[in-house]
mmCIF file of C-alpha atoms in Angstrom:
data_model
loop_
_atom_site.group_PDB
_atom_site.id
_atom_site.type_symbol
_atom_site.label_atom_id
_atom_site.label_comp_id
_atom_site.label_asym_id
_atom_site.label_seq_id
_atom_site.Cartn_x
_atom_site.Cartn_y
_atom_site.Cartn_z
ATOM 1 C CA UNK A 985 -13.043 -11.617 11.433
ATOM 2 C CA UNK A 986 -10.128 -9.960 9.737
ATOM 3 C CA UNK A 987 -10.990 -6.709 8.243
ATOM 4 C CA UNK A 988 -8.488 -4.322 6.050
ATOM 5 C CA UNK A 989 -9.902 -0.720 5.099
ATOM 6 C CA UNK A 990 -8.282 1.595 2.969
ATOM 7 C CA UNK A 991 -8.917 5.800 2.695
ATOM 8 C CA UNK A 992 -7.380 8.875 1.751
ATOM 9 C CA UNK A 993 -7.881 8.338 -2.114
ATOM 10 C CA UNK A 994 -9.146 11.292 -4.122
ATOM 11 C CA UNK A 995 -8.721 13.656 -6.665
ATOM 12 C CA UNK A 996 -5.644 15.307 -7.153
ATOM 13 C CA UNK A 997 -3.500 17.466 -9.738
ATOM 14 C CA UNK A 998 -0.558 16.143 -11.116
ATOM 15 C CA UNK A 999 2.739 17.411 -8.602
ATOM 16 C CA UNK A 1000 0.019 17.255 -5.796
ATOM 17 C CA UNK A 1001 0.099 14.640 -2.655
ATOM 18 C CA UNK A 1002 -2.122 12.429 -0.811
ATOM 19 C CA UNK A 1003 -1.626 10.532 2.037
ATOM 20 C CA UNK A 1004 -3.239 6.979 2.271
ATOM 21 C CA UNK A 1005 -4.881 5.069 5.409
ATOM 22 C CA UNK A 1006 -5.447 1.295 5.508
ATOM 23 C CA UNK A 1007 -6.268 -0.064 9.166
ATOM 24 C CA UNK A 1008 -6.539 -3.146 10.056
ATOM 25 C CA UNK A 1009 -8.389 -5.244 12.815
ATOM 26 C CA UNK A 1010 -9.028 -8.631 13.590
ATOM 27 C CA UNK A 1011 -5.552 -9.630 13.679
ATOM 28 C CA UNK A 1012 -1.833 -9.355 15.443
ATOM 29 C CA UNK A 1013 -1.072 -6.201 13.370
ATOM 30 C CA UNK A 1014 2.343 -5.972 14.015
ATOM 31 C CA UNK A 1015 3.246 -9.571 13.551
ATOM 32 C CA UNK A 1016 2.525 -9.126 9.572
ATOM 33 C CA UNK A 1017 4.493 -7.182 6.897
ATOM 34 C CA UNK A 1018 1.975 -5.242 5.140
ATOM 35 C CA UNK A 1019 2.015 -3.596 1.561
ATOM 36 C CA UNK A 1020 0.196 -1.418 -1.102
ATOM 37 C CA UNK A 1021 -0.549 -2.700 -4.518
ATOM 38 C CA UNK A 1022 -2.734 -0.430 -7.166
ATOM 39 C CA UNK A 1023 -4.717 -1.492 -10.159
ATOM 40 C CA UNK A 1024 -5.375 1.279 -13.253
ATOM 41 C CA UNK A 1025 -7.895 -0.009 -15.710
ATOM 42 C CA UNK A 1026 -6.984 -2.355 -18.424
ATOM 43 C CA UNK A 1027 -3.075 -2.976 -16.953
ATOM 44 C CA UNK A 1028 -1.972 -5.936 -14.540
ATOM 45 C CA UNK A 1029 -1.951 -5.465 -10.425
ATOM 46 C CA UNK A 1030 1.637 -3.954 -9.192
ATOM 47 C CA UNK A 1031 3.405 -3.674 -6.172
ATOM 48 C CA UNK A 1032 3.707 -0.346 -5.261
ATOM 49 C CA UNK A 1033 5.474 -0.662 -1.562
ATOM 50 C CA UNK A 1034 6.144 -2.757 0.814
ATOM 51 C CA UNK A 1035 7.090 -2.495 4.851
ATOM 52 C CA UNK A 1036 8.485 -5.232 7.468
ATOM 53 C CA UNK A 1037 6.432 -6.057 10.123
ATOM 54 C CA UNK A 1038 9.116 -3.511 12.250
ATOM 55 C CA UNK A 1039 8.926 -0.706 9.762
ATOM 56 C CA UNK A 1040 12.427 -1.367 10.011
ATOM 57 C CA UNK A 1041 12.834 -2.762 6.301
ATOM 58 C CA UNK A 1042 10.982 -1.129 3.234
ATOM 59 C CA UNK A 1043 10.885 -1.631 -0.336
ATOM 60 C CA UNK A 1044 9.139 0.411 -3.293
ATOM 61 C CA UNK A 1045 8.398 -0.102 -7.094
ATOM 62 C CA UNK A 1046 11.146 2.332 -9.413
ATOM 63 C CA UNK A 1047 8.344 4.392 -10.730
ATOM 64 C CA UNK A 1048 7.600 5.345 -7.226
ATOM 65 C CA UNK A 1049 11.107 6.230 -5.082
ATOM 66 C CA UNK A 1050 11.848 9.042 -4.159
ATOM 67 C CA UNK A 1051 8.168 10.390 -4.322
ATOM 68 C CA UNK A 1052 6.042 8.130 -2.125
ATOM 69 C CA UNK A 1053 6.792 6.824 1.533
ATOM 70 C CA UNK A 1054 5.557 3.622 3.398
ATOM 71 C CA UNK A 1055 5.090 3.667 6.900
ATOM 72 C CA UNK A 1056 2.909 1.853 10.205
ATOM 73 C CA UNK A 1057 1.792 2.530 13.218
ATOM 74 C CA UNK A 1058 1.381 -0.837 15.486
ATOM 75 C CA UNK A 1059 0.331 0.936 18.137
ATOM 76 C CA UNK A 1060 -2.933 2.077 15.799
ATOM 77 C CA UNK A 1061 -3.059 -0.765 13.462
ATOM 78 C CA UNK A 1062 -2.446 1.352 10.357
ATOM 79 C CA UNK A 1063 -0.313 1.828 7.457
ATOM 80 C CA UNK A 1064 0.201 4.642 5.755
ATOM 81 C CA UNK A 1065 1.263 5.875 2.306
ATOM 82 C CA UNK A 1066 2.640 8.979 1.740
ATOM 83 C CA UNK A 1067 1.994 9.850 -1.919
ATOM 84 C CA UNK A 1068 4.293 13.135 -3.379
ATOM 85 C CA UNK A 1069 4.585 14.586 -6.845
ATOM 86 C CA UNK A 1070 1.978 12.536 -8.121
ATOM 87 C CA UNK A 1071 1.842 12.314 -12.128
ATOM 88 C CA UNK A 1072 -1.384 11.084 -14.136
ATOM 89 C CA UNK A 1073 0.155 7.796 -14.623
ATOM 90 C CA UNK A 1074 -0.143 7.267 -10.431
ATOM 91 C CA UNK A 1075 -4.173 6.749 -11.314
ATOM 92 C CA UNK A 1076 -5.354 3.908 -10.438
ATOM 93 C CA UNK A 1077 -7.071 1.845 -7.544
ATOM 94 C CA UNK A 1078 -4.971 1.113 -4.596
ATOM 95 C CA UNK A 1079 -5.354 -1.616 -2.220
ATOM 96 C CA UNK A 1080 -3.299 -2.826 0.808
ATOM 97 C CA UNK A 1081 -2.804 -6.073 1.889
ATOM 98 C CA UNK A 1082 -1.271 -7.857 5.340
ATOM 99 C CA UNK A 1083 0.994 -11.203 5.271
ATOM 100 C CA UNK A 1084 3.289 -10.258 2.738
ATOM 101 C CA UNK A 1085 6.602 -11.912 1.200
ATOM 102 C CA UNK A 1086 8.729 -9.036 -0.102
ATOM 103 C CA UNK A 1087 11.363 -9.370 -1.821
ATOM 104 C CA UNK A 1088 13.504 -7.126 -3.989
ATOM 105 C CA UNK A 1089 10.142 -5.892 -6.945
ATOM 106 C CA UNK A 1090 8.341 -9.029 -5.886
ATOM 107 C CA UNK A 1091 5.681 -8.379 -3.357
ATOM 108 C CA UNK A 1092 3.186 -11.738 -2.729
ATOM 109 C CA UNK A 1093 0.452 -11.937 -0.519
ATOM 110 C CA UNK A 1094 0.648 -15.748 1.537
ATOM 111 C CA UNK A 1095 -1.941 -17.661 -0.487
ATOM 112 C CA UNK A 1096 -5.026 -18.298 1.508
ATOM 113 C CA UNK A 1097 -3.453 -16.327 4.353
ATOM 114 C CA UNK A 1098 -3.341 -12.939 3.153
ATOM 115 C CA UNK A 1099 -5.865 -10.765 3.621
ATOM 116 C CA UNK A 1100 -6.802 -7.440 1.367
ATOM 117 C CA UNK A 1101 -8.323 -4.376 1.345
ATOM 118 C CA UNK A 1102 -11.542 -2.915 -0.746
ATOM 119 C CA UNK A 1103 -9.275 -0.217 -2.426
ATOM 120 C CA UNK A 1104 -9.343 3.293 -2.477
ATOM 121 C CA UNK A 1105 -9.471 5.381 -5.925
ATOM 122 C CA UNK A 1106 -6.620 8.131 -6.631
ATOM 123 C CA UNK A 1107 -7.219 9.781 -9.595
ATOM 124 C CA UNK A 1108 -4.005 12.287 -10.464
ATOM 125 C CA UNK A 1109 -5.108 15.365 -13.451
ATOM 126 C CA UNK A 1110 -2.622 16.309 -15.731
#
């Protein structure tokens, strides 16, 4: 049984970091590009960032570059987001997700193959 679980949310004032967990069991980690998506009330699902199954490609959403930072570990089955100079419009629920098609802005999780986390809440104060 696959199982995805995400930590490291919080509370946090704006220009402050967090760094997000999601680990992963019940499958080949490494054989599946992973990514993080987020969710703020009221607004559609986005894809915030997305990493090859290497690390060795990775792609972010505009309103995030140059302030947050994908990265895995195989060896520990986790992926990590590095969250910096967060701003109040950051908020939202973030999830991660393994078996991903990435390309360019377009992030999709493989229809009936994907498999997603429970989310973890970062909440950014002005």
């Amino acid at each position: 049984q696959v199982q995805v679980v995400e930590s490291g949310g919080g509370l946090v004032q704006a220009g402050g970091s967090l760094r997000l967990s999601c680990t992963a069991s019940g499958l080949i980690f490494d054989e599946y590009t992973m990514a993080w998506f987020r969710q703020a009330p009221g607004k559609e699902r986005e894809g915030v960032s997305c990493i090859s199954w290497t690390g060795g490609r990775t792609y972010y959403a505009d309103s995030v570059k140059g302030r947050f930072a994908i990265s895995r570990d195989n060896a520990k089955n986790t992926l990590y987001l590095q969250m910096n100079s967060l701003k109040p419009e950051d908020t939202a629920m973030y999830h991660c997700a393994a078996n991903v098609a990435c390309v360019g802005n377009t992030y999709r999780v493989a229809t009936g193959k994907g498999y997603w986390g429970q989310g973890t809440q970062v909440t950014v104060s002005s």
